[in-house]
Amino acid sequence: MLTNDQRDHLIQIATHTRQWAYAPYSHYPVGAALLTTSGKIYEGVNIESAAYPTTMCAERVAIFKAVSEGEREFVALAVVTRNGGSPCGSCRQVLAEFGLETIILIANDTGHLLQETSIKALLPSAFGPNDLSENPPQGVK
Ligand code: THU
């Protein structure tokens, strides 16, 4: 569970960092803030490219920054857009890799929390690390 302060703080950070989004093609800036179990917060923005498919989402920038600095356990991620857009499928998959319990806060650019959910809820029946183990789960999922 997040405290109200943690919730507000994460949304505030994602809102603030959104100004650094590089989105000259979509004009849809996204800001993300990822809280780790160690208490650090990693920020991310979307970074677009003239070669469109190489664009990277804000959520994955935040996760990749965290993982590249040794963090693998996450508490919550806030994502802020102008209209409360939800994390894309690729970001859900990358988040799922590091735990299905991660809380996702979806807010708009007025700082209003529109949805509080989890990766488990956003990506049901996720393919994950266990599926690659020696004894993968058997039977109908
Ligand atoms: N975008 C994100 O940063 N996160 C998402 O989960 C959805 C989409 C970005 C990618 C692109 O720069 C812009 O939003 C429009 O798709």
Short mmCIF file of C-alpha atoms and ligand atoms in Angstrom, two decimals:
data_model
loop_
_atom_site.label_atom_id
_atom_site.label_comp_id
_atom_site.label_asym_id
_atom_site.label_seq_id
_atom_site.Cartn_x
_atom_site.Cartn_y
_atom_site.Cartn_z
CA MET A 1 0.00 0.00 0.00
CA LEU A 2 1.12 3.50 -0.78
CA THR A 3 0.63 6.37 1.61
CA ASN A 4 -1.18 9.44 0.35
CA ASP A 5 2.09 11.34 0.58
CA GLN A 6 3.93 8.76 -1.55
CA ARG A 7 1.11 8.81 -4.09
CA ASP A 8 1.08 12.61 -4.32
CA HIS A 9 4.86 12.81 -4.43
CA LEU A 10 5.19 10.31 -7.28
CA ILE A 11 2.53 12.06 -9.35
CA GLN A 12 4.19 15.41 -8.67
CA ILE A 13 7.57 14.09 -9.83
CA ALA A 14 6.13 12.49 -12.97
CA THR A 15 4.33 15.75 -13.74
CA HIS A 16 7.48 17.79 -13.26
CA THR A 17 9.75 15.53 -15.29
CA ARG A 18 7.26 15.47 -18.17
CA GLN A 19 8.65 18.82 -19.31
CA TRP A 20 11.75 16.92 -20.54
CA ALA A 21 9.81 14.66 -22.87
CA TYR A 22 11.11 14.73 -26.43
CA ALA A 23 7.91 14.36 -28.42
CA PRO A 24 8.17 16.56 -31.53
CA TYR A 25 6.15 14.11 -33.65
CA SER A 26 3.24 13.04 -31.48
CA HIS A 27 3.12 16.17 -29.32
CA TYR A 28 2.10 13.79 -26.55
CA PRO A 29 4.59 14.26 -23.73
CA VAL A 30 4.64 11.58 -21.06
CA GLY A 31 6.28 11.71 -17.63
CA ALA A 32 6.91 8.72 -15.38
CA ALA A 33 8.24 8.28 -11.86
CA LEU A 34 9.21 4.86 -10.49
CA LEU A 35 9.56 4.22 -6.75
CA THR A 36 11.90 1.36 -5.79
CA THR A 37 11.80 -0.65 -2.56
CA SER A 38 15.03 1.09 -1.57
CA GLY A 39 13.12 4.38 -1.60
CA LYS A 40 14.72 5.89 -4.68
CA ILE A 41 12.67 7.45 -7.45
CA TYR A 42 13.69 7.11 -11.10
CA GLU A 43 12.19 9.49 -13.64
CA GLY A 44 11.45 8.85 -17.29
CA VAL A 45 10.06 10.66 -20.31
CA ASN A 46 9.18 9.50 -23.79
CA ILE A 47 11.92 10.03 -26.34
CA GLU A 48 10.81 10.03 -29.95
CA SER A 49 12.83 9.58 -33.10
CA ALA A 50 12.42 10.64 -36.73
CA ALA A 51 12.64 6.89 -37.36
CA TYR A 52 9.32 6.47 -35.53
CA PRO A 53 9.56 2.86 -34.27
CA THR A 54 12.70 3.60 -32.32
CA THR A 55 10.72 5.87 -29.99
CA MET A 56 10.94 4.87 -26.34
CA CYS A 57 8.15 5.28 -23.79
CA ALA A 58 8.53 7.20 -20.54
CA GLU A 59 7.78 4.15 -18.38
CA ARG A 60 10.50 2.04 -19.95
CA VAL A 61 13.03 4.86 -19.71
CA ALA A 62 12.35 5.00 -15.96
CA ILE A 63 12.61 1.19 -15.56
CA PHE A 64 15.76 0.94 -17.66
CA LYS A 65 17.39 3.74 -15.71
CA ALA A 66 16.56 1.97 -12.43
CA VAL A 67 17.67 -1.50 -13.55
CA SER A 68 20.88 -0.13 -15.02
CA GLU A 69 21.70 1.22 -11.59
CA GLY A 70 21.11 -2.08 -9.80
CA GLU A 71 17.45 -1.66 -8.80
CA ARG A 72 15.07 -4.54 -9.52
CA GLU A 73 12.33 -4.23 -6.94
CA PHE A 74 9.63 -1.68 -7.54
CA VAL A 75 6.78 -0.39 -5.43
CA ALA A 76 4.92 1.91 -7.78
CA LEU A 77 5.07 3.80 -11.02
CA ALA A 78 3.22 7.02 -11.76
CA VAL A 79 2.54 8.00 -15.34
CA VAL A 80 1.30 11.45 -16.31
CA THR A 81 -0.11 12.49 -19.67
CA ARG A 82 -2.50 15.23 -20.72
CA ASN A 83 -5.46 12.88 -20.64
CA GLY A 84 -4.55 10.02 -18.32
CA GLY A 85 -3.30 7.60 -20.98
CA SER A 86 -2.57 4.06 -19.81
CA PRO A 87 0.84 2.32 -20.13
CA CYS A 88 1.26 0.56 -23.49
CA GLY A 89 1.58 -3.20 -23.85
CA SER A 90 5.35 -3.15 -24.20
CA CYS A 91 5.74 -1.16 -20.99
CA ARG A 92 3.36 -3.53 -19.18
CA GLN A 93 5.47 -6.49 -20.29
CA VAL A 94 8.72 -4.89 -19.13
CA LEU A 95 7.16 -3.95 -15.78
CA ALA A 96 5.80 -7.51 -15.40
CA GLU A 97 9.35 -8.84 -15.65
CA PHE A 98 10.11 -7.21 -12.30
CA GLY A 99 6.92 -8.07 -10.43
CA LEU A 100 3.20 -8.25 -10.95
CA GLU A 101 2.43 -6.38 -7.75
CA THR A 102 3.87 -3.05 -8.88
CA ILE A 103 1.26 -0.35 -8.36
CA ILE A 104 0.46 1.84 -11.35
CA LEU A 105 -0.83 5.37 -10.83
CA ILE A 106 -2.38 6.95 -13.91
CA ALA A 107 -2.83 10.70 -13.72
CA ASN A 108 -3.51 13.65 -15.98
CA ASP A 109 -1.61 16.89 -16.29
CA THR A 110 -3.64 18.60 -13.59
CA GLY A 111 -2.23 16.03 -11.18
CA HIS A 112 -5.56 14.25 -10.89
CA LEU A 113 -5.25 10.51 -10.17
CA LEU A 114 -7.58 8.75 -12.61
CA GLN A 115 -6.72 5.16 -11.88
CA GLU A 116 -4.73 3.20 -9.33
CA THR A 117 -4.11 -0.32 -10.50
CA SER A 118 -1.38 -2.97 -10.68
CA ILE A 119 0.60 -4.72 -13.36
CA LYS A 120 -1.22 -7.92 -12.45
CA ALA A 121 -4.50 -6.23 -13.37
CA LEU A 122 -3.14 -4.50 -16.48
CA LEU A 123 -1.47 -7.62 -17.88
CA PRO A 124 -3.44 -10.73 -16.93
CA SER A 125 -1.79 -14.10 -17.59
CA ALA A 126 1.52 -12.38 -18.17
CA PHE A 127 4.35 -14.35 -19.69
CA GLY A 128 7.17 -14.02 -17.20
CA PRO A 129 10.43 -15.40 -15.83
CA ASN A 130 8.69 -18.51 -14.42
CA ASP A 131 7.62 -19.56 -17.88
CA LEU A 132 11.28 -20.05 -18.77
CA SER A 133 12.16 -22.11 -15.68
CA GLU A 134 13.05 -25.84 -15.81
CA ASN A 135 9.63 -26.74 -14.41
CA PRO A 136 7.25 -24.30 -15.96
CA PRO A 137 3.72 -24.10 -14.59
CA GLN A 138 1.63 -26.94 -16.02
CA GLY A 139 -1.99 -27.05 -17.04
CA VAL A 140 -4.47 -24.49 -18.12
CA LYS A 141 -3.61 -20.98 -17.06
N1 THU B 1 4.00 6.73 -24.87
C1 THU B 1 4.60 6.58 -23.64
O1 THU B 1 5.60 7.25 -23.34
N2 THU B 1 4.09 5.64 -22.81
C2 THU B 1 3.03 4.84 -23.08
O2 THU B 1 2.76 3.92 -22.34
C3 THU B 1 2.23 5.10 -24.28
C4 THU B 1 2.86 5.97 -25.30
C5 THU B 1 4.56 7.71 -25.80
C6 THU B 1 5.20 7.11 -27.01
C7 THU B 1 5.09 8.25 -27.99
O3 THU B 1 6.21 9.10 -27.81
C8 THU B 1 3.84 9.00 -27.56
O4 THU B 1 3.56 8.58 -26.25
C9 THU B 1 2.64 8.75 -28.45
O5 THU B 1 2.43 7.41 -28.64
#
